[in-house]
CSV table of C-alpha atoms and ligand atoms in Angstrom, one decimal:
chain,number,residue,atom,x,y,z
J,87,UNK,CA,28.5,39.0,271.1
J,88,UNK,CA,30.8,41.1,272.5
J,89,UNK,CA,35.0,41.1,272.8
J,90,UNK,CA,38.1,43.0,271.7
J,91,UNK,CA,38.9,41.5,268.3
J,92,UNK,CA,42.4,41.0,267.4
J,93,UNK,CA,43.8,43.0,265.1
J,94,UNK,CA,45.3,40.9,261.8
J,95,UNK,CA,47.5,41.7,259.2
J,96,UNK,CA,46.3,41.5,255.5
J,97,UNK,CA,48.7,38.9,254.0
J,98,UNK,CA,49.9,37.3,250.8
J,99,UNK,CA,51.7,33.9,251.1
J,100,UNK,CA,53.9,33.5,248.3
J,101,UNK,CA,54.5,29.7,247.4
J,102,UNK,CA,55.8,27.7,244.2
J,103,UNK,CA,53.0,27.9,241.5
J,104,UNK,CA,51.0,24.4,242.3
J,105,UNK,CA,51.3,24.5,245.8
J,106,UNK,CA,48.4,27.3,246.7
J,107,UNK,CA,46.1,24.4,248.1
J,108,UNK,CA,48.8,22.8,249.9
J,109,UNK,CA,49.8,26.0,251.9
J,110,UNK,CA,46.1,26.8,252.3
J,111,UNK,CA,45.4,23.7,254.0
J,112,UNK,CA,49.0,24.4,256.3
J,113,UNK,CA,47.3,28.0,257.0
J,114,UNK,CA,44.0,26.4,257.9
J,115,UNK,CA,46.3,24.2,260.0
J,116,UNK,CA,47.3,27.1,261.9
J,117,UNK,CA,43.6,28.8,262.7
J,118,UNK,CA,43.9,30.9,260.0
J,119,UNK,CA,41.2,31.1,256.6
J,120,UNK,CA,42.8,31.7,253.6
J,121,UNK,CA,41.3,33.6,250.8
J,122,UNK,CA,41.8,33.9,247.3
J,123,UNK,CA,44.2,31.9,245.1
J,124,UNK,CA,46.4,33.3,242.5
J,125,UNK,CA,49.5,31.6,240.5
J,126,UNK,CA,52.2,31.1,243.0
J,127,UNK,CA,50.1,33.3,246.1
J,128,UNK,CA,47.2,32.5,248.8
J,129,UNK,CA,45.4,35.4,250.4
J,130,UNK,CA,45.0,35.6,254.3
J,131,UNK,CA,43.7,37.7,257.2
J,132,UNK,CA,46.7,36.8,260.0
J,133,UNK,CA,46.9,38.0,263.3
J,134,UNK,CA,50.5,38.5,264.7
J,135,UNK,CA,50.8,35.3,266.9
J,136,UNK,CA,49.8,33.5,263.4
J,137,UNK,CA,51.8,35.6,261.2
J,138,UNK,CA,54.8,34.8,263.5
J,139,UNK,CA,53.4,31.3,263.5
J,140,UNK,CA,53.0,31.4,259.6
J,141,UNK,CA,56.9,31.8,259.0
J,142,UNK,CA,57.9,29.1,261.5
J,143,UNK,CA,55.4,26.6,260.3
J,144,UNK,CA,54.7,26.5,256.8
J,145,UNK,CA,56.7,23.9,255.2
J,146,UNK,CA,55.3,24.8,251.4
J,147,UNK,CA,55.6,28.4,251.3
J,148,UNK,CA,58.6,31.2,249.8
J,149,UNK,CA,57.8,33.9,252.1
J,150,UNK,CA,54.9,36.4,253.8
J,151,UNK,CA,53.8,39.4,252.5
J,152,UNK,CA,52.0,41.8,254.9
J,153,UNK,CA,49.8,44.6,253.7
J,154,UNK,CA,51.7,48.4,254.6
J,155,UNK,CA,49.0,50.1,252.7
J,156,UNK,CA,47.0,50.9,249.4
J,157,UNK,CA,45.9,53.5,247.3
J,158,UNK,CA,45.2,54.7,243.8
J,159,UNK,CA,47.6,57.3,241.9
J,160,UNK,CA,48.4,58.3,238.6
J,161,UNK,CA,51.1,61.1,238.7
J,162,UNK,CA,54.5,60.9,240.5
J,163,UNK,CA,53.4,63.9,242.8
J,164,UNK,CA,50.6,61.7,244.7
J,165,UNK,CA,52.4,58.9,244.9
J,166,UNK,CA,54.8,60.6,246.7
J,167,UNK,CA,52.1,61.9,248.7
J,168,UNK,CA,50.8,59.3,249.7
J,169,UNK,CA,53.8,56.9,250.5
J,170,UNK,CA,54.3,59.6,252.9
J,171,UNK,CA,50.9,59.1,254.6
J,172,UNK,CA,51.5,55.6,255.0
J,173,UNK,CA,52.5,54.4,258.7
J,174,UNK,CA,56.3,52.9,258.1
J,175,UNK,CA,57.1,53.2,261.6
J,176,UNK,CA,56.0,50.0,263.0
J,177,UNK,CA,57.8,48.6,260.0
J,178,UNK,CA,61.1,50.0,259.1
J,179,UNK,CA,63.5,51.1,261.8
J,180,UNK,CA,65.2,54.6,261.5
J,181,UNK,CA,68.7,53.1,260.5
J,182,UNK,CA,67.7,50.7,258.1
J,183,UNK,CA,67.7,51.0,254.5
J,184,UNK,CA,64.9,48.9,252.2
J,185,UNK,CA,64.8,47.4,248.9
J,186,UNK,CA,62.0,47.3,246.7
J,187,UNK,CA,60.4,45.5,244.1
J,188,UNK,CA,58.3,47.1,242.1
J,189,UNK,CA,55.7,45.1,239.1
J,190,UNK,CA,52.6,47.7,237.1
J,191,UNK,CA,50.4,46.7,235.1
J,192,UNK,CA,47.7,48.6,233.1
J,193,UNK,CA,48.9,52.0,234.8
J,194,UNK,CA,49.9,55.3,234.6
J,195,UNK,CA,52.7,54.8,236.2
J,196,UNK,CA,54.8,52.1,234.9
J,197,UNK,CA,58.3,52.6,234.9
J,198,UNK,CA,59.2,50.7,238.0
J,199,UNK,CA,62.6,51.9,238.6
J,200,UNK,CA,61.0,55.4,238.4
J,201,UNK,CA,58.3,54.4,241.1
J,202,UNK,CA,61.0,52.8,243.5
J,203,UNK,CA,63.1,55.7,242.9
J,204,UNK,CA,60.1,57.4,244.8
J,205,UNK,CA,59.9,55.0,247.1
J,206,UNK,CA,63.9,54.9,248.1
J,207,UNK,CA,63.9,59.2,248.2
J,208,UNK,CA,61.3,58.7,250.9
J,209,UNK,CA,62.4,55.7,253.2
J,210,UNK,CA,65.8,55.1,252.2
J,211,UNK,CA,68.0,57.2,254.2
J,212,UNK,CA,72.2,56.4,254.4
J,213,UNK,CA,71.0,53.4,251.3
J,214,UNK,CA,73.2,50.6,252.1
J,215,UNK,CA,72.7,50.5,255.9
J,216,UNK,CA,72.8,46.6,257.0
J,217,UNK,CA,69.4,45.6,258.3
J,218,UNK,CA,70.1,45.1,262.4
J,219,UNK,CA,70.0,41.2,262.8
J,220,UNK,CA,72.8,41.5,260.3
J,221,UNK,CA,70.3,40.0,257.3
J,222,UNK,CA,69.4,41.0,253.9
J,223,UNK,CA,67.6,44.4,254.2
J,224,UNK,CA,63.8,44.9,254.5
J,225,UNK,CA,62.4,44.1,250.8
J,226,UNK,CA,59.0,46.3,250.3
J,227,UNK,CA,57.0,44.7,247.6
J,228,UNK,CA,55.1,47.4,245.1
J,229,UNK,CA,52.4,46.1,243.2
J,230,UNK,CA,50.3,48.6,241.0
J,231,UNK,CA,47.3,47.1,238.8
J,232,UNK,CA,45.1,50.0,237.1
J,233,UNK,CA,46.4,52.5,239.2
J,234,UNK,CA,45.6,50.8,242.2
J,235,UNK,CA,48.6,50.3,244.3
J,236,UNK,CA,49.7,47.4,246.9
J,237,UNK,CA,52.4,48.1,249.2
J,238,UNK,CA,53.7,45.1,251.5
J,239,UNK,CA,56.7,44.5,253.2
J,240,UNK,CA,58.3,40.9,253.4
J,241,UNK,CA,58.6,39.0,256.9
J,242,UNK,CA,60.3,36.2,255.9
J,243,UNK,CA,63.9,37.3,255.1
J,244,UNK,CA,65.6,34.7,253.2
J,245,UNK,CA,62.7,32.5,251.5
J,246,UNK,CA,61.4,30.0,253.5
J,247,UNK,CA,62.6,26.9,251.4
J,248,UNK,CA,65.5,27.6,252.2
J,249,UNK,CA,66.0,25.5,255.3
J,250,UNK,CA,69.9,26.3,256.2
J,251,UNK,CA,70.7,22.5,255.6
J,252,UNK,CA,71.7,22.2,252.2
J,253,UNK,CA,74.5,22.9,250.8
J,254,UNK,CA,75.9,20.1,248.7
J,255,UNK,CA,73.6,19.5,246.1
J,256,UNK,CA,73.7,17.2,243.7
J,257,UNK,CA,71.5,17.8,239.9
J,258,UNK,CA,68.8,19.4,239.7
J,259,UNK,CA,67.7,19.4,243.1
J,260,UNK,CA,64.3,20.0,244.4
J,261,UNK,CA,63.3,23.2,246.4
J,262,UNK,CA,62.9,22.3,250.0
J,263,UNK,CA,59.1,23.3,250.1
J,264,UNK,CA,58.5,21.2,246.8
J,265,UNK,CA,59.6,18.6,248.4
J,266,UNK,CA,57.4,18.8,251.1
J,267,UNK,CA,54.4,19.5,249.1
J,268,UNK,CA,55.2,15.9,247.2
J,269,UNK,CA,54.7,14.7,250.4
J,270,UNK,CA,52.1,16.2,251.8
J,271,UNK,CA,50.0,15.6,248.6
J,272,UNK,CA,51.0,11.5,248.2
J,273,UNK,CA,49.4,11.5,251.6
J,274,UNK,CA,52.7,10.2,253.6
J,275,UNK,CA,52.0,9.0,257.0
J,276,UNK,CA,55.6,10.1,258.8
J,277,UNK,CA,55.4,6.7,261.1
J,278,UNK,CA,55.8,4.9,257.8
J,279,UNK,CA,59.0,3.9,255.6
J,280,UNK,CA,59.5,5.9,252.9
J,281,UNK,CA,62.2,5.1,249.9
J,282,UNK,CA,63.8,7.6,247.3
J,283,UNK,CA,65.7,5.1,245.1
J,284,UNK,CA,67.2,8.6,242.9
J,285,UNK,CA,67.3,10.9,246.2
J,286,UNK,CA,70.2,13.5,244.5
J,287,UNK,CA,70.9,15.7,247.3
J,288,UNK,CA,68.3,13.9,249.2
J,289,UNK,CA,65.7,16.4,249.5
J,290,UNK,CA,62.7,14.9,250.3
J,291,UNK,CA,64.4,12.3,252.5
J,292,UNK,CA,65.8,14.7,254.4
J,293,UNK,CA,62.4,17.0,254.3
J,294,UNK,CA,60.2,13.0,254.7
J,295,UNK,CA,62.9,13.1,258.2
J,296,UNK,CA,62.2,16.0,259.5
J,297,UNK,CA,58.6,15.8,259.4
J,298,UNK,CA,59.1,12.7,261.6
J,299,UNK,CA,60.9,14.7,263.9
J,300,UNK,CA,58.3,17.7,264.2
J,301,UNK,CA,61.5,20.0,263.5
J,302,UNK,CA,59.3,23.2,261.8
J,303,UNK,CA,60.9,24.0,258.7
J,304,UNK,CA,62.3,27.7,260.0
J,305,UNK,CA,63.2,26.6,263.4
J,306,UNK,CA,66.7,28.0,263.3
J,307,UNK,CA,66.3,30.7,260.9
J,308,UNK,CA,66.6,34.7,260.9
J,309,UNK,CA,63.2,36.0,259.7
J,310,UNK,CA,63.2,39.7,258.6
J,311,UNK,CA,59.6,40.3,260.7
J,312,UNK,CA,62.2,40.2,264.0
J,313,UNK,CA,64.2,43.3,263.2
J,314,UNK,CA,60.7,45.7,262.7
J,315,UNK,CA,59.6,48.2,265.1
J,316,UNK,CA,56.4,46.7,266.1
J,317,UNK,CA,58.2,42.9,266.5
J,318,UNK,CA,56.4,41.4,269.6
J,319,UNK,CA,59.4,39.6,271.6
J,320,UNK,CA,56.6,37.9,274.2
J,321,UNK,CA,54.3,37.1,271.1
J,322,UNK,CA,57.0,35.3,269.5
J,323,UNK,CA,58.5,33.7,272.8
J,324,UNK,CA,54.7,32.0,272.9
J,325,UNK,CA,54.9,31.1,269.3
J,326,UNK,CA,58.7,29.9,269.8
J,327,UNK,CA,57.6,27.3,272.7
J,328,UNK,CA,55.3,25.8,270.1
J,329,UNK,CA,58.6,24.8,268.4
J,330,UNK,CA,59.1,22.8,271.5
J,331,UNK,CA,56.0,21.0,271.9
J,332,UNK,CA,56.0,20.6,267.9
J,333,UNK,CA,59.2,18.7,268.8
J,334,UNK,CA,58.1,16.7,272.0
J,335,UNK,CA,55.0,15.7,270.0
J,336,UNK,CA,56.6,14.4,266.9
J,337,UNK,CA,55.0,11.6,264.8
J,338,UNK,CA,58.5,9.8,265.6
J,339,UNK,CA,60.1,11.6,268.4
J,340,UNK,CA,63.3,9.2,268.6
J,341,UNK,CA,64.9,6.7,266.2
J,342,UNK,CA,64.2,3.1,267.3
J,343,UNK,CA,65.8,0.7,265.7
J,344,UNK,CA,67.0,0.9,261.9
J,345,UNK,CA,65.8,3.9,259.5
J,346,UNK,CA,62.4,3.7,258.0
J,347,UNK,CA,63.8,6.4,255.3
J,348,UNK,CA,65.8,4.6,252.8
J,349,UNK,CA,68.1,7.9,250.3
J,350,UNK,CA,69.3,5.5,247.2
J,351,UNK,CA,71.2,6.9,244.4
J,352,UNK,CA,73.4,5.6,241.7
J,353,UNK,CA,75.9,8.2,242.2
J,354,UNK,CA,78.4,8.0,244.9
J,355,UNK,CA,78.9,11.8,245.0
J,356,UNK,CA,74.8,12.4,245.3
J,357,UNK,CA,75.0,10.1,248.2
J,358,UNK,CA,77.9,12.0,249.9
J,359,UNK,CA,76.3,15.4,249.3
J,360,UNK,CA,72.8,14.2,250.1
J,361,UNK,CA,74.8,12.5,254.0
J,362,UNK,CA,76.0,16.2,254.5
J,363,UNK,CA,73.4,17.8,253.7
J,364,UNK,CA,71.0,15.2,256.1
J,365,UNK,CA,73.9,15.8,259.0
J,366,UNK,CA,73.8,19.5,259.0
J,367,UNK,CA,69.4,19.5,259.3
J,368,UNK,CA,70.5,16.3,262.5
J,369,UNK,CA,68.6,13.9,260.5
J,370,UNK,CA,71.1,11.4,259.2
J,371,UNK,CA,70.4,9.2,261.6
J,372,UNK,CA,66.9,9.0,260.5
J,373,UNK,CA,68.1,7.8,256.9
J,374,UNK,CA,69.5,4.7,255.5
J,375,UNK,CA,71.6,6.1,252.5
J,376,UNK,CA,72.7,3.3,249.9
J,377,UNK,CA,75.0,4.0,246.7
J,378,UNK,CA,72.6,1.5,244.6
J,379,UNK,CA,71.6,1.5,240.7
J,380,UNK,CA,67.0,1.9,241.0
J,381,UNK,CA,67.0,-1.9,239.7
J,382,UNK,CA,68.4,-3.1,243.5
J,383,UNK,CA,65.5,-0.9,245.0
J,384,UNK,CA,64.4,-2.6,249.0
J,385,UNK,CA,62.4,-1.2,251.4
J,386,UNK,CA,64.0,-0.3,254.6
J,387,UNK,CA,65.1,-3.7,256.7
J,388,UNK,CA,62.3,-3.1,259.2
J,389,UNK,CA,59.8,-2.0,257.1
J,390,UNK,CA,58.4,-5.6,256.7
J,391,UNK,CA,55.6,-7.0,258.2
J,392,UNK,CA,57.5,-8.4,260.7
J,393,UNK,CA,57.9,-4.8,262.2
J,394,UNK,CA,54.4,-4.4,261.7
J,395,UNK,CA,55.0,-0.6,260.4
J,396,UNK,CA,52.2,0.7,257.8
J,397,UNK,CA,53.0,0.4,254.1
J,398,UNK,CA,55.1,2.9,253.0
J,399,UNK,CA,56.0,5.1,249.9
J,400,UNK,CA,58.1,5.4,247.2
J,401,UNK,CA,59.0,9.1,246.2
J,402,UNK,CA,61.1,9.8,243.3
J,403,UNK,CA,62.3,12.4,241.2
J,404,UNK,CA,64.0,11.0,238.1
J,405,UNK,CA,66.1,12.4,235.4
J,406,UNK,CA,63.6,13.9,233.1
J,407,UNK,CA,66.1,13.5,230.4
J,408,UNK,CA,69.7,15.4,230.1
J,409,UNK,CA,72.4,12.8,228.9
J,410,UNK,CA,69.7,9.8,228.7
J,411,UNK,CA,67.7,9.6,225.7
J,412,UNK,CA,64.1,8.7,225.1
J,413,UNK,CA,64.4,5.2,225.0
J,414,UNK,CA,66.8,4.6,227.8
J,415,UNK,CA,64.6,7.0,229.5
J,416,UNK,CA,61.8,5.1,228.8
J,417,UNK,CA,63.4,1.7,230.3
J,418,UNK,CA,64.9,3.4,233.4
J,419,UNK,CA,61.6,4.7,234.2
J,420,UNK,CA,59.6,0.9,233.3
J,421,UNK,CA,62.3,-0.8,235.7
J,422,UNK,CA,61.9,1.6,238.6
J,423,UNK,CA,58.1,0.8,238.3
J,424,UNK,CA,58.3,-2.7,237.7
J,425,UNK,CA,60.9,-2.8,240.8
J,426,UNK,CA,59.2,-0.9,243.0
J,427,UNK,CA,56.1,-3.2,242.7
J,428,UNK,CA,58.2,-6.8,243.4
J,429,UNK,CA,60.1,-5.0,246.4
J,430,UNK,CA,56.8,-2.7,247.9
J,431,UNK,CA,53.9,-4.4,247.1
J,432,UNK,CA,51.0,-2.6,248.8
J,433,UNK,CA,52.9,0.8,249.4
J,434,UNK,CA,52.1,4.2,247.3
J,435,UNK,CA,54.4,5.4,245.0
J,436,UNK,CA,54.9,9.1,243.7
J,437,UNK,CA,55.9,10.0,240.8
J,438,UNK,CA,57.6,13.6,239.6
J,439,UNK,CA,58.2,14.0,235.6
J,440,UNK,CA,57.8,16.2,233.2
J,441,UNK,CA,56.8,14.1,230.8
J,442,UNK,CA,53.0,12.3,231.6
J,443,UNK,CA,53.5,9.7,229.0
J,444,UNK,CA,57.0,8.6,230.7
J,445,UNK,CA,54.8,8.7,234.1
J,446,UNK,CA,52.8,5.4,232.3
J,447,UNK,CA,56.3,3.7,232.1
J,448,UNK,CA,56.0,3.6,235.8
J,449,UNK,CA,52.5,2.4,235.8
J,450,UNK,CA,49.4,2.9,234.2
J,451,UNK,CA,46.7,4.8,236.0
J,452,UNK,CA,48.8,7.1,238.1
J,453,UNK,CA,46.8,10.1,239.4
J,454,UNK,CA,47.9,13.7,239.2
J,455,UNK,CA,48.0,15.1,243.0
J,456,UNK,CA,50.0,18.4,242.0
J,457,UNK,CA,50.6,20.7,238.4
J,458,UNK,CA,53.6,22.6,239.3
J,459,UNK,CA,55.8,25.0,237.4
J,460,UNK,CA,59.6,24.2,238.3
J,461,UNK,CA,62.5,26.2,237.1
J,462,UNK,CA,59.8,27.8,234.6
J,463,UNK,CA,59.2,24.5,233.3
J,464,UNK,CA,55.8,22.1,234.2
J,465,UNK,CA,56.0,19.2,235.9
J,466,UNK,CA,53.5,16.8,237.5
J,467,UNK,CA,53.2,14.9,240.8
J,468,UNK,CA,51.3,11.5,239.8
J,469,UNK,CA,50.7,8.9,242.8
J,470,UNK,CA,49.0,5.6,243.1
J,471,UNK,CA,49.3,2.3,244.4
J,472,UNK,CA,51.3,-0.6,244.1
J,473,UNK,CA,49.2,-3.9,244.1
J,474,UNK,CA,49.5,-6.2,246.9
J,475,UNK,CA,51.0,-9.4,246.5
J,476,UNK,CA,48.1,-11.5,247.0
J,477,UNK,CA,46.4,-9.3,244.0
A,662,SAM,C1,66.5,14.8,239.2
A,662,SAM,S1,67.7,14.1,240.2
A,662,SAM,C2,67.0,14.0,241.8
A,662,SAM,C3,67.1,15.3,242.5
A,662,SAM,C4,66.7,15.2,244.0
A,662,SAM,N1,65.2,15.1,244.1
A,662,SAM,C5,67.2,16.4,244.8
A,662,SAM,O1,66.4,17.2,245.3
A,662,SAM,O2,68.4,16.6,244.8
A,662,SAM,C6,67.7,12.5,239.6
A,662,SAM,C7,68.8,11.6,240.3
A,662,SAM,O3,68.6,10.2,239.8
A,662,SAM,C8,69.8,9.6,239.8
A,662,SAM,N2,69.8,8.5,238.9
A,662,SAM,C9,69.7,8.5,237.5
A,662,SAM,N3,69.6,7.2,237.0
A,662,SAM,C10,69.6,6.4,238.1
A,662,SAM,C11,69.5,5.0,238.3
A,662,SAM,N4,69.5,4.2,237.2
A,662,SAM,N5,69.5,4.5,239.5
A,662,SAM,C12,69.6,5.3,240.6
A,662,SAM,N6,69.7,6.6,240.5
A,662,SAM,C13,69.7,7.2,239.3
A,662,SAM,C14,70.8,10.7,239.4
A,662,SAM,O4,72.1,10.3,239.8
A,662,SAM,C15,70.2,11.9,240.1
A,662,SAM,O5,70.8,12.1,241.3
């Protein structure tokens, strides 16, 4: 076989720890073959169409790491050495000042500070320059593990869960790409209802939404990978027009009739927060939003049979504890399953605690679709069924 082969870029996606499977499968969506999994990371060969591709699709993922250059060192004089050799011209443009980040382990050299120190002397001319497109400056990432150094530079900018849409929040709210990684893993079909009788700020409403629009998650944002030397405008003009067709092909291009996506919360100023924040990502009218206690959960008003529309599911994240205690916790957690069940017979329902036992409050026999780490803390993903009403 013969054939130019086009060149890729070694990459590390970097996603919430408990989501490397989730952004695997999104890369595989894209063409690409991921590679090895570590805590919080997924390996992958990408070539610049998917790399661009990479940062306006992935809906789990914190950012993109691409692969400057490697090397092994032990003494300050060769590191200097060779961050010289390495080719920081199609990355980093003359005026523009990076930041680092530097982690060792099991090396020489292993005062980080002291490493980027090296690092800044040789790429950080007039420090404090703004990065061009007006964003944060570049951030090089330096990893060194038994003297064998990684050097990669971030194309993402800003990390990716962070949509642009939210910010009201209410407790303890989700991370955007959680949210979507909830749904991905419960299996949601985005032509079905979905209902999050304790929505908070309303984040995987407003991420369930979005989906059924086919808006990509980064559609509107400023990556960093546009402000470096080698940035492809007609590659990324091609990649762009995907957005459109994304768009134009949507599981639910226009709202017909009432919302399928019921946002429920106790607390008025949730509600309000959550409205905002569905306004500014042009959603809200994709969502019901009701001020209502989990005990008067309903399904959206079309969602019945006589609509026809697929069962749905419910999605919740509730307190995991805070002001209620155990018991209280216990029964809030009993009524939203025993709710859910009267008022959604047949749908799935997810499940996000920290606490498994508590999950069994809800229903027995829940399944554990995701083991994530949140806020340093583990929580777990548990979905199922709700039986039918002629079972
Ligand atoms: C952990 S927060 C949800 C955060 C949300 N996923 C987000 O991303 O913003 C739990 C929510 O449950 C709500 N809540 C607590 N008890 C409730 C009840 N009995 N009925 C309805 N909502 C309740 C709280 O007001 C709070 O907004």
């Amino acid at each position: 076989m013969s054939g130019r082969r086009t060149p890729t870029h070694a990459c590390l996606v970097v996603c919430p720890p408990g989501l490397e499977e989730l952004v695997a499968d999104e890369l595989v969506a894209l063409g690409a073959r991921p590679g090895r999994r570590g805590k919080g990371t997924v390996t992958v060969d990408l070539t610049t169409r998917r790399l661009y591709a990479a940062n306006l699709f992935l809906r789990c993922a914190t950012r993109v790491l691409v692969r400057v250059g490697g090397f092994t060192v032990r003494t300050f004089a060769d590191l200097e050495r060779r961050i010289g050799e390495l080719d920081w011209d199609s990355w980093l443009a003359p005026d523009v000042a990076p930041r680092f980040r530097v982690t060792t382990r099991h090396s020489k050299l292993w005062h980080d500070g002291a490493i980027a120190e090296r690092f800044a002397a040789a790429l950080g001319p007039g420090s404090g320059t703004e990065a061009s497109n007006g964003g944060p400056n570049p951030l090089i990432v330096v990893r060194a593990v038994d003297d064998r150094f990684t050097v990669s530079i971030d194309s993402s900018g800003a990390p990716l869960h962070e949509r642009g849409w939210r910010q009201a929040t209410a407790k303890a709210p989700l991370r955007e790409s959680v949210a979507a990684g909830l749904l991905s893993s419960a299996g949601w079909d985005p032509t079905s209802p979905l209902v999050d009788p304790m929505c908070g700020s309303g984040t995987i409403a407003i991420e369930a939404a979005l989906r059924a629009a086919g808006v990509p998650p980064a559609h509107d944002r400023d990556l960093a990978l546009r402000s470096w030397p080698c940035f492809e405008p007609g590659t990324w003009a091609s990649v762009s027009a995907d957005v459109g067709r994304e768009r134009r092909e949507a599981p639910v291009p226009e709202v017909d009739g009432p919302p399928r996506i019921v946002a429920a919360d106790r607390d008025a100023g949730a509600i309000e927060a959550a409205r905002a924040n569905a306004e500014r990502a042009g959603v809200a009218d994709r969502i019901e939003f009701r001020v209502a206690p989990v005990a008067a959960l309903e399904p959206p008003v079309e969602s019945g049979s006589v609509a026809g529309l697929a069962p749905g599911l419910v999605a919740v994240n509730p307190p995991w504890g805070g002001r209620l205690g155990g018991g209280d916790l216990r029964n809030l957690y009993a009524t939203l399953g025993r709710v859910a069940a009267e008022q959604c017979p047949g749908w799935g329902i997810g499940v996000l605690v920290a606490d498994r036992a508590l999950a069994r409050q809800v229903r027995p026999g829940l399944t554990e679709q995701l083991h994530l780490e949140l806020g340093g803390r583990p929580a777990h993903w548990l979905t199922g069924r709700l039986a039918s009403q002629t079972t």
